[in-house]
Coordinates of C-alpha atoms and ligand atoms in Angstrom, one line a residue:
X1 CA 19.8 -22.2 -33.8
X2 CA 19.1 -23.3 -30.5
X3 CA 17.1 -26.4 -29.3
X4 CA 14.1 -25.4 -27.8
X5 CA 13.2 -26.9 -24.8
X6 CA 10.0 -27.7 -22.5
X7 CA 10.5 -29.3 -19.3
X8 CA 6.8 -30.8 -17.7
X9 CA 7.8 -31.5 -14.1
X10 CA 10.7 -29.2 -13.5
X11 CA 10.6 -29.3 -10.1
X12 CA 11.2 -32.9 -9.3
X13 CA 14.4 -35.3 -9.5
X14 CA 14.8 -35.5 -13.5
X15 CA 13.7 -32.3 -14.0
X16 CA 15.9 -30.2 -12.6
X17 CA 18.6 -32.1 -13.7
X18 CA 17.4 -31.5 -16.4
X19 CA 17.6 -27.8 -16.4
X20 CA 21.2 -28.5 -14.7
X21 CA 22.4 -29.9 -18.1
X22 CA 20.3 -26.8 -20.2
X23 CA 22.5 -24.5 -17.9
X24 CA 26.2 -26.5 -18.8
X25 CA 24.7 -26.0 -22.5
X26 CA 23.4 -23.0 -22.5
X27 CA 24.9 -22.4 -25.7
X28 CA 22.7 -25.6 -27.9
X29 CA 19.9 -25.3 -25.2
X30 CA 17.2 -22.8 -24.7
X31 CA 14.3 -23.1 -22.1
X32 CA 10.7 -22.2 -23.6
X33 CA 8.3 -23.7 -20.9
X34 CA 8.1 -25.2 -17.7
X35 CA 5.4 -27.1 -15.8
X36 CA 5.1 -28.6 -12.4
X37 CA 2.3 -29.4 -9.6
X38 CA 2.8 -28.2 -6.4
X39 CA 6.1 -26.5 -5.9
X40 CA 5.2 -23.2 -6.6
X41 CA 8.4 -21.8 -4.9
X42 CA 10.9 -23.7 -7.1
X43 CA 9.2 -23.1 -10.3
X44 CA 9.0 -19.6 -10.1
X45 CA 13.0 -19.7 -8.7
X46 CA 13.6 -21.6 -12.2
X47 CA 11.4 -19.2 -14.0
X48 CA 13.2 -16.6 -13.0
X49 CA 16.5 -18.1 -13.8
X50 CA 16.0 -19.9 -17.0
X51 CA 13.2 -17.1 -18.6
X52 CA 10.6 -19.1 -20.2
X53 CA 7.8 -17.7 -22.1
X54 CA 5.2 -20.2 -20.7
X55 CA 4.6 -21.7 -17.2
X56 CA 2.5 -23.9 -15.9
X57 CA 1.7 -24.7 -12.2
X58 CA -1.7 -27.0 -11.1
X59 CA -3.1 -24.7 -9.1
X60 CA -1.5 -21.1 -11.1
X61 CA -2.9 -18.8 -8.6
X62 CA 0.0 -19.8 -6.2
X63 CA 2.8 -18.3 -8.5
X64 CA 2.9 -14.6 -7.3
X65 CA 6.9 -13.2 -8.0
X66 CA 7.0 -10.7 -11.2
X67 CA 7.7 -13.0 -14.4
X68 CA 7.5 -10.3 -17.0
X69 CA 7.5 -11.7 -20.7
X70 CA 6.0 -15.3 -19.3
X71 CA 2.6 -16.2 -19.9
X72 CA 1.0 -18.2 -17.2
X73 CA -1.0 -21.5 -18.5
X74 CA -4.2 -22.9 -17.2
X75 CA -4.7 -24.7 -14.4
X76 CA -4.4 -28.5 -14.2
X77 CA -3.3 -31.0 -17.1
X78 CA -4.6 -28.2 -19.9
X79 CA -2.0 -26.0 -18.7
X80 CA 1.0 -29.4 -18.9
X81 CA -0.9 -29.0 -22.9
X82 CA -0.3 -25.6 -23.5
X83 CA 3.0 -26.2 -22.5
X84 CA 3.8 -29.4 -24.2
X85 CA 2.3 -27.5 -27.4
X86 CA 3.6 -24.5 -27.6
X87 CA 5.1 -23.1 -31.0
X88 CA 8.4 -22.1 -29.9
X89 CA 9.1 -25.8 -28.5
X90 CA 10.9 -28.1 -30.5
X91 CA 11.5 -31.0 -27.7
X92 CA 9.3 -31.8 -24.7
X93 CA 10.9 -33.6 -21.6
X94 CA 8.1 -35.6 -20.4
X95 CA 9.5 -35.3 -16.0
X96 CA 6.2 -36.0 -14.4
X97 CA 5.6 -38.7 -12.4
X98 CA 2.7 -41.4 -13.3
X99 CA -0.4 -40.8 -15.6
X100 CA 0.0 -37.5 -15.2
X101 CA 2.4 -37.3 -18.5
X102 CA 0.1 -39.2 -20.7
X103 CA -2.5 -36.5 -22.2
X104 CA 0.3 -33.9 -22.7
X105 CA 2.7 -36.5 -23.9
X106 CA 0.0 -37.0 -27.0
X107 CA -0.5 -33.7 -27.2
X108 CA 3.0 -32.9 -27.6
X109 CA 3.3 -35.6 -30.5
X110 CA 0.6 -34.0 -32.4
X111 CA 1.8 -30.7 -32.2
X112 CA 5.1 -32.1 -33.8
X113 CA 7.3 -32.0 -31.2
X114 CA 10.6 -34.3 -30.5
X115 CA 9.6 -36.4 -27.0
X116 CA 12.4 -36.8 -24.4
X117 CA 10.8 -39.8 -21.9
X118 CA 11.4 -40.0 -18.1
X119 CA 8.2 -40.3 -17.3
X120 CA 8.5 -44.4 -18.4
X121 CA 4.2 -45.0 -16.9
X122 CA 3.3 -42.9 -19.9
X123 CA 4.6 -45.8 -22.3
X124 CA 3.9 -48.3 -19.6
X125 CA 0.0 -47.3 -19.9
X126 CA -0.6 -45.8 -23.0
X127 CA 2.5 -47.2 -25.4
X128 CA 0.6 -48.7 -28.2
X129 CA -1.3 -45.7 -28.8
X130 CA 1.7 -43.3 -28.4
X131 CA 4.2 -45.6 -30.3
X132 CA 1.6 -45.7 -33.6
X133 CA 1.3 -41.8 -33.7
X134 CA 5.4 -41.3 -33.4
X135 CA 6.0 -43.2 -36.2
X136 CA 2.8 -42.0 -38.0
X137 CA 4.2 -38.3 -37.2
X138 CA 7.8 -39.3 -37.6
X139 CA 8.3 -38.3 -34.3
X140 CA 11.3 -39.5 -32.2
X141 CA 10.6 -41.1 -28.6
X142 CA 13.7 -40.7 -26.9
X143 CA 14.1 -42.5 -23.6
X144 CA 15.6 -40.7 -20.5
X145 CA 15.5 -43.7 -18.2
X146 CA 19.1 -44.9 -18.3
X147 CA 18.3 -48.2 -19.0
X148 CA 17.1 -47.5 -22.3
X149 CA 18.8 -44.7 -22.7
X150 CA 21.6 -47.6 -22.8
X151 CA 19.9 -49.8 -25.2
X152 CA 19.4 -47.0 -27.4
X153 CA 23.0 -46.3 -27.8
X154 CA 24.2 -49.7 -28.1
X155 CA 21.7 -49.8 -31.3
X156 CA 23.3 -46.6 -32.9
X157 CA 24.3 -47.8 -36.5
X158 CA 22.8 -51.6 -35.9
X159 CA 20.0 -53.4 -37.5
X160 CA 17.2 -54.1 -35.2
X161 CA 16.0 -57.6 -36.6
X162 CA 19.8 -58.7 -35.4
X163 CA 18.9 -58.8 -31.8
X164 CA 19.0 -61.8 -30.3
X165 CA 17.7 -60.0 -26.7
X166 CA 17.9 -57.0 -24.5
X167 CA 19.4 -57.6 -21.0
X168 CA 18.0 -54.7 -18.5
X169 CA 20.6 -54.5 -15.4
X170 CA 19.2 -53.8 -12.0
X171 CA 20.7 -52.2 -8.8
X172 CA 18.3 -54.8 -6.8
X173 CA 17.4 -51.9 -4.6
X174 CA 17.7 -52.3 -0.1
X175 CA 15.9 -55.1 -0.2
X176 CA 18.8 -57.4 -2.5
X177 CA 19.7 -59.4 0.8
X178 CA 16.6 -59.3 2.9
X179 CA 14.4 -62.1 3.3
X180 CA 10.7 -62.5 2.1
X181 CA 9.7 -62.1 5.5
X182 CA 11.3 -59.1 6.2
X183 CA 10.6 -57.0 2.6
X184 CA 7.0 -58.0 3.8
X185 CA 7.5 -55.7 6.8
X186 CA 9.6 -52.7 5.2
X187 CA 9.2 -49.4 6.5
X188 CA 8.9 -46.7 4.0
X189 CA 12.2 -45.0 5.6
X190 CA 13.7 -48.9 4.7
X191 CA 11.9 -48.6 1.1
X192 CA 13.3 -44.8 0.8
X193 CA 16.9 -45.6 1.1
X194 CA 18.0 -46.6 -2.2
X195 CA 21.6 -47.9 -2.4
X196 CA 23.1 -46.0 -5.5
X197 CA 20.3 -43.8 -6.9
X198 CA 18.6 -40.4 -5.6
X199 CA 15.2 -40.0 -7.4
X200 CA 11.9 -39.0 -6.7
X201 CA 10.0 -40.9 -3.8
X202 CA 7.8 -43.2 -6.5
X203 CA 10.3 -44.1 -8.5
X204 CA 12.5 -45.1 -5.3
X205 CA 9.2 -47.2 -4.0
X206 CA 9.0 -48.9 -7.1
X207 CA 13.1 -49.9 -6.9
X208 CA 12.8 -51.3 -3.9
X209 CA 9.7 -53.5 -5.2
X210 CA 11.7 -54.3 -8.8
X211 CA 7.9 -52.6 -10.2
X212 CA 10.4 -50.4 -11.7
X213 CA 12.1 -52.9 -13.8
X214 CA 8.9 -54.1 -14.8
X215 CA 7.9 -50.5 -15.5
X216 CA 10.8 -50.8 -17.7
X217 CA 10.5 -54.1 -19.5
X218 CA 7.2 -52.9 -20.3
X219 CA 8.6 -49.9 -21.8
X220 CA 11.8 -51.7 -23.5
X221 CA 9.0 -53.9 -25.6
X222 CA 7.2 -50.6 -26.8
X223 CA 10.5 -48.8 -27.4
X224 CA 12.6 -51.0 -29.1
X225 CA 9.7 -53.4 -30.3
X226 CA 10.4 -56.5 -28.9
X227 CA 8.3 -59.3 -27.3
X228 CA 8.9 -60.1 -23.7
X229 CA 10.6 -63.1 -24.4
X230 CA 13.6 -60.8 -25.6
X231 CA 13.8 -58.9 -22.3
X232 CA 16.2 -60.1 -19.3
X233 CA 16.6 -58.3 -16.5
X234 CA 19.7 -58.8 -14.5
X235 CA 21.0 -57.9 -11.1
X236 CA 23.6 -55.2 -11.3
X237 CA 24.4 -53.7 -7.8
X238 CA 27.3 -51.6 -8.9
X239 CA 25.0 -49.6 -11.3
X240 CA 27.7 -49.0 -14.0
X241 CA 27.2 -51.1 -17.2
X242 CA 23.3 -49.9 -17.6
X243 CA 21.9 -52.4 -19.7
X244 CA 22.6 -54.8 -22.7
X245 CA 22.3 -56.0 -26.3
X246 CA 22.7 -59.2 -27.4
X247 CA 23.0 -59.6 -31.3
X248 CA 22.0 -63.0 -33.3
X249 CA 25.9 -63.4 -33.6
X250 CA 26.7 -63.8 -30.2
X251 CA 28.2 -60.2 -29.3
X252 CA 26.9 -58.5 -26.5
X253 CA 27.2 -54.5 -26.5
X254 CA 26.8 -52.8 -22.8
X255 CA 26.9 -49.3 -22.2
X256 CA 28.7 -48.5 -19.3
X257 CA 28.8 -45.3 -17.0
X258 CA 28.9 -43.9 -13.6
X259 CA 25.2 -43.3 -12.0
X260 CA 24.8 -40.0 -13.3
X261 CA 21.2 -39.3 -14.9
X262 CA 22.4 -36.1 -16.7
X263 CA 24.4 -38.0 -18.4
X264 CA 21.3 -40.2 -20.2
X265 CA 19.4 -36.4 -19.8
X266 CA 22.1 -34.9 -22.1
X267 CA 22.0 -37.5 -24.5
X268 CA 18.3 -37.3 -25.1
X269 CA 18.1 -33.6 -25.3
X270 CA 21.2 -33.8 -27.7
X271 CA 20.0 -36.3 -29.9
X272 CA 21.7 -38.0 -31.9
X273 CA 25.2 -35.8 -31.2
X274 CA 27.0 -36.1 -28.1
X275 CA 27.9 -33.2 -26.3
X276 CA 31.0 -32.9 -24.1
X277 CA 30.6 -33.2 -20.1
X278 CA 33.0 -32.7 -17.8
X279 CA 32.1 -35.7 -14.9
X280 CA 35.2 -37.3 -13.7
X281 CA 36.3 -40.6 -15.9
X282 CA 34.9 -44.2 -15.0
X283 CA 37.7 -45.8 -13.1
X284 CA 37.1 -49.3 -13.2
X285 CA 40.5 -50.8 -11.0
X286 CA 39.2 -48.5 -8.1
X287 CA 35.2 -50.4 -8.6
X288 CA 37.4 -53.6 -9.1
X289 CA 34.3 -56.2 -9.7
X290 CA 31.1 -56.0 -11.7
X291 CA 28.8 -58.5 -10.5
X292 CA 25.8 -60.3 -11.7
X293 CA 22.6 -62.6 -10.7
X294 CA 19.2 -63.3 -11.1
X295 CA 16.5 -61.2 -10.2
X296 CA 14.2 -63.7 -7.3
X297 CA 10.8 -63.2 -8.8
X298 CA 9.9 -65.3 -5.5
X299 CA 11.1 -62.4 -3.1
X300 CA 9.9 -59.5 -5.2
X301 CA 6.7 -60.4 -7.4
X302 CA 6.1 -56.5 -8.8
X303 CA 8.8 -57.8 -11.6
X304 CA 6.4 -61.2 -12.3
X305 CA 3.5 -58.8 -12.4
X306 CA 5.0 -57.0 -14.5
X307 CA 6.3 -59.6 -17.0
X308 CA 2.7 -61.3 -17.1
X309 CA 0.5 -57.7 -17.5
X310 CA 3.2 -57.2 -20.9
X311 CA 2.1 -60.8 -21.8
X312 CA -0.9 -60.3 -22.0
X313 CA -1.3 -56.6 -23.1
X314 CA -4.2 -54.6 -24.0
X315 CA -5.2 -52.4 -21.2
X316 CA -3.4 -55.0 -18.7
X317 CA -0.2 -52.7 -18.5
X318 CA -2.4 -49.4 -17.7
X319 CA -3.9 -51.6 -14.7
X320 CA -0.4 -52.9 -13.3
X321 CA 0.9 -49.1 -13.9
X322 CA -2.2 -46.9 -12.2
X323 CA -2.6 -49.7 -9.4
X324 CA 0.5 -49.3 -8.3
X325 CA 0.9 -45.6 -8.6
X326 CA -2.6 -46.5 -5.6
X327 CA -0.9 -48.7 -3.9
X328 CA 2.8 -47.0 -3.4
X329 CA 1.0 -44.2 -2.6
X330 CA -1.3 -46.0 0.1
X331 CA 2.2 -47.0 1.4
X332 CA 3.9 -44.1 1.5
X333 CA 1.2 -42.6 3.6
X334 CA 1.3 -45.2 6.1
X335 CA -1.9 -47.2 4.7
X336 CA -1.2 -50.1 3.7
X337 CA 2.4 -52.7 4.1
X338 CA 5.1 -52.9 1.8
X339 CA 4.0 -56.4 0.9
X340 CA 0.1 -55.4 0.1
X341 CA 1.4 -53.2 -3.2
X342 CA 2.1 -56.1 -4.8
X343 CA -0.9 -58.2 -3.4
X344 CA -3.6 -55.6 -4.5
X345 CA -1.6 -55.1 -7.8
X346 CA -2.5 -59.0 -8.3
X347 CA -5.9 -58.0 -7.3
X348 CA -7.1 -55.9 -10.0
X349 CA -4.8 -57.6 -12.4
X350 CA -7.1 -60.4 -12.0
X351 CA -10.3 -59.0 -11.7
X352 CA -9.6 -57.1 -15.3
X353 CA -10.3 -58.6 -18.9
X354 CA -9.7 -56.6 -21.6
X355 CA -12.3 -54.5 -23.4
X356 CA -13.0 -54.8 -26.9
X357 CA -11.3 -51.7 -28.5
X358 CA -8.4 -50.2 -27.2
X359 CA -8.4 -46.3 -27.9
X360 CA -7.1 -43.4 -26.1
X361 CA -10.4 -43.3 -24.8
X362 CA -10.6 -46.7 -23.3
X363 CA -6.9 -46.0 -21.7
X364 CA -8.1 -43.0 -19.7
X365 CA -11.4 -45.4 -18.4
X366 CA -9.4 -48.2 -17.2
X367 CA -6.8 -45.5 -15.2
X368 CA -10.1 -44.1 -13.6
X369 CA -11.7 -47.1 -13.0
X370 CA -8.6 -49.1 -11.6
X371 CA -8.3 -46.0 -9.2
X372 CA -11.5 -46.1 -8.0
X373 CA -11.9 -49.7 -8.0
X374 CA -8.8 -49.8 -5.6
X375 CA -9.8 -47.0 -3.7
X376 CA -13.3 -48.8 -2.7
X377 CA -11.6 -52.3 -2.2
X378 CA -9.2 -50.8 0.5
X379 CA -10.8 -48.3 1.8
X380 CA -7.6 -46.1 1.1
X381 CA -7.9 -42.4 1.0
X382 CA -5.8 -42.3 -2.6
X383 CA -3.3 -39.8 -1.1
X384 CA -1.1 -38.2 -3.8
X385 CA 2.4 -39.3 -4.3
X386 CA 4.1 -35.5 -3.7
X387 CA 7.6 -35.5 -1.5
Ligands
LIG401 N1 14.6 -39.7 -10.8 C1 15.3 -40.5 -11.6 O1 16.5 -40.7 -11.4 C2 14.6 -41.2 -12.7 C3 15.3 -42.1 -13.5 C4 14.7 -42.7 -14.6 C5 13.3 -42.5 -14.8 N2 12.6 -41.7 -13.9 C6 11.2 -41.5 -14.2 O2 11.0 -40.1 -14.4 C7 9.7 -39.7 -13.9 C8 10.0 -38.5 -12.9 O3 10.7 -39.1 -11.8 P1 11.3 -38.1 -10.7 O4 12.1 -39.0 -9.8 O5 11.9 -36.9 -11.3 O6 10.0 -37.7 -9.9 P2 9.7 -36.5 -8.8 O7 11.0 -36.1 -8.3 O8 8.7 -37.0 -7.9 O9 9.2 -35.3 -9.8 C9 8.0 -35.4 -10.4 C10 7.7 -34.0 -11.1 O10 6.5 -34.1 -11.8 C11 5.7 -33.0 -11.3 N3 4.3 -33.5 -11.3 C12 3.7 -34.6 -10.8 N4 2.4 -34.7 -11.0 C13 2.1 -33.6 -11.8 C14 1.0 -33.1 -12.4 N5 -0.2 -33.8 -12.2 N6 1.0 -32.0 -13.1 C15 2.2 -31.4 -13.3 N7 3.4 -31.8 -12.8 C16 3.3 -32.9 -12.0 C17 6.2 -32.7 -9.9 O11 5.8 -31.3 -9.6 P3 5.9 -30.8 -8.1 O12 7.1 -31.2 -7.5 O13 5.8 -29.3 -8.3 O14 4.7 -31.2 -7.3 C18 7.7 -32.8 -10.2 O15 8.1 -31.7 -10.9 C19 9.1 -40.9 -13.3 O16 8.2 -41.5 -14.1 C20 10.3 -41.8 -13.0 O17 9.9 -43.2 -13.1 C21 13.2 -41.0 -12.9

C-alpha cells in the first residue's frame, strides 16, 4: 500500500521538494492533498501533475484550469483543515511558513494522521500543546528541519535519558564575519544571500539573524524533551555534519551530509526505513576541513532571545516566534532595519508576563495580540511575508 501524502504549502521551498522526492518514489508515495496561499499558478501546475483529490488555495476562486476528480477546499486556514484531515491521508507535511501551520497541524493530529514538521514556528509557538496530544494520540512528530532531522537519527536504537546534550550546528549565515556595526545596517539583498542554503525568504531572514537557531533550540527542547541547558548550538560554515548527540559516556554521534533538504524530506516521509537516493557521495578530502566556533550572542542577539523566551516558557515562545514573523516582515518590506527585528523582539518580550492557563485558546490570543501590539508600537503596515 502506498503512503498517503498531504503537502500544506506545496508551493514554497520545502514543499516542492517535497513533491520532488514523492516523484523519485512514486512507487511508496502517493499525493492526496495539497495546500498553498497565493501561488495559484504553481499549485494548479502540481495538481495537475501529481492528481490529488483535495486542494486548497487562500483565496480558491483564483484556481481556474480543469482538475477533474479534485475537490476544491474552502477558503483560508479551514481549507489547510480539510486538507490536513482528510480520510485518504496518512501523513501531513506541515510546509507553511509561520503560524499559519498551527490550527491545521492540531487538526491533522486529531484526525490521526502521522505529522512530517518543516514548519518548526508551529512547535516554536504551540509545542506544549501539540507535543501532549502526539503522545496522547500516539502520534509521531517527525522533524523535517535538518537539524533535527539529524538528532533524530543519531537517537535511532538509543536511550533518551543517556544524553548528556544536543549540539545544534549552524552555517552562521552572511553576516559570520561582519561587524556589529555593519549587521545593524544589512540590506535585505545582504540578509537574502545565504551562503550554503536556498529556502524561503523568512527562513533566510531568520539565518542571517541566528532567530532560526533559536527557532530551533526552541523546537529541539519540545522534540526531544530536553531543557535548554542541554542544547548547544555551534558554528558550522561547511554545513555538512548537521547536528550532534552527546551521550552520558562521552561519545558524540553526528550525522553528516551534503546540504540537500530532500534528503531529511525523504527520511521523514519514509519513516523509520530509509529509501535509496541517488545524490552524489559526500567526499570529504575534496571539503578538506570541518570547522567550528561559538556562536557571538553579542553580534546576533535573536539566538539570546531565543534561549531566554525557552527559559522561561509559557506563552513567551509564541511572542519571540509571531514578533519576529512582524518584524522580518517589516524588514523585508523596507520598514524597519535589520537591527530593529531583534530590538522590537526584546520589546514585547518584555512587556509580556504570562497568563494563567495556557490552552490552545490562550496560544491563538497572544499571536493576535503580539501582532497587533507590534503593529500599533511601530506604526508598521504588517505586510505579509510572500516572495
Ligand atoms: N526551506 C528550507 O530549506 C527549510 C529548512 C528547514 C525548515 N524550514 C521551515 O519550513 C517552513 C517552510 O519554509 P520554506 O522555506 O519552504 O518557505 P516558503 O518557500 O516561503 O514556502 C511557504 C509555503 O507556505 C505557503 N503558505 C504560507 N502561508 C500560508 C497560509 N496562510 N495558508 C496556506 N499556505 C501558506 C506558501 O504558499 P504560496 O507560495 O502559494 O503563497 C508556500 O507554499 C518554515 O517554517 C521554515 O522555517 C525550511
Amino acid at each position: 500500500m502506498k503512503r498517503k501524502i498531504a503537502i500544506l504549502g506545496s508551493t514554497g521551498s520545502i514543499g516542492t521538494q517535497t513533491l520532488e522526492v514523492i516523484r523519485d518514489h512514486s512507487d511508496i508515495f502517493e499525493v492526496i492533498g495539497l495546500a498553498a496561499c497565493r501561488n495559484a499558478e504553481l499549485l494548479q501546475f502540481q495538481a495537475q501533475a501529481f492528481h490529488p483529490q483535495i486542494l486548497a488555495l487562500d483565496r480558491p476562486e483564483r484556481l481556474n484550469g480543469s482538475l477533474p476528480g479534485c475537490r476544491i477546499a474552502s477558503p483560508g486556514v479551514e481549507g489547510l483543515v480539510e486538507v490536513a484531515a482528510h480520510p485518504e491521508v496518512d501523513t501531513v507535511v506541515i510546509a507553511t511558513v509561520g503560524a499559519a501551520g498551527l490550527i491545521p497541524t492540531l487538526a491533522a493530529l486529531r484526525a490521526g494522521k502521522n505529522i512530517a514538521l518543516a514548519n518548526k514556528e508551529v512547535l516554536v509557538m504551540g509545542g506544549d500543546i501539540l507535543m501532549a496530544e502526539a503522545r496522547r494520540l500516539s502520534r509521531p512528530i517527525i522533524p523535517i528541519d535538518s537539524e533535527h532531522s539529524a538528532i533524530l537519527q543519531c537517537l535511532q536504537g538509543e536511550d533518551y535519558n543517556r544524553i548528556r546534550r544536543i549540539v545544534i550546528t549552524a552555517s552562521g549565515g552572511p553576516f559570520r564575519n561582519w561587524s556589529f556595526e555593519q549587521i545593524q545596517a544589512a540590506t535585505v539583498s545582504d540578509a537574502l544571500n545565504h551562503p550554503t542554503w536556498s529556502m524561503g525568504r523568512k527562513i533566510t531572514i531568520d539565518s542571517a539573524t541566528l532567530m532560526n537557531k533559536g527557532l530551533e533550540v526552541i523546537e529541539a527542547h519540545h522534540l526531544f524533551d530536553l531543557p535548554v541547558e542541554k542544547i548547544d548550538v555551534v558554528i558550522h560554515p561547511q554545513s555538512i555534519i548537521h547536528s550532534m548527540v552527546e551521550f552520558t559516556d562521552g561519545a558524540v554521534m553526528a550525522q553528516m551530509g551534503l546540504p540537500d533538504m530532500r534528503i531529511p524530506i525523504q527520511f521523514a516521509l519514509a519513516f523509520p526505513e530509509r529509501l535509496p537516493r541517488n545524490d552524489p557521495p559526500l567526499d570529504l578530502p575534496s571539503l578538506g576541513q570541518l570547522t567550528f566556533e561559538p556562536p557571538d550572542m553579542e553580534r546576533f542577539p535573536c539566538l539570546r532571545i531565543a534561549r531566554e523566551a525557552c527559559r522561561c516558557g509559557g506563552g513567551y515562545p509564541a511572542v519571540l516566534s509571531v514578533a519576529n514573523e512582524e518584524a522580518v516582515a517589516a524588514f523585508l518590506a523596507g520598514c524597519i532595519s535589520f537591527g530593529q527585528i531583534s530590538e522590537i523582539i526584546q520589546s514585547e518580550m518584555d512587556s509580556f508576563s504570562n497568563p494563567s492557563r495556557l490552552d490552545f485558546e490562550a496560544i491563538l490570543a497572544i499571536e493576535s495580540q503580539t501582532r497587533e501590539s507590534i503593529r500599533k508600537r511601530f506604526g508598521l503596515a504588517g505586510q505579509a511575508l510572500r516572495p
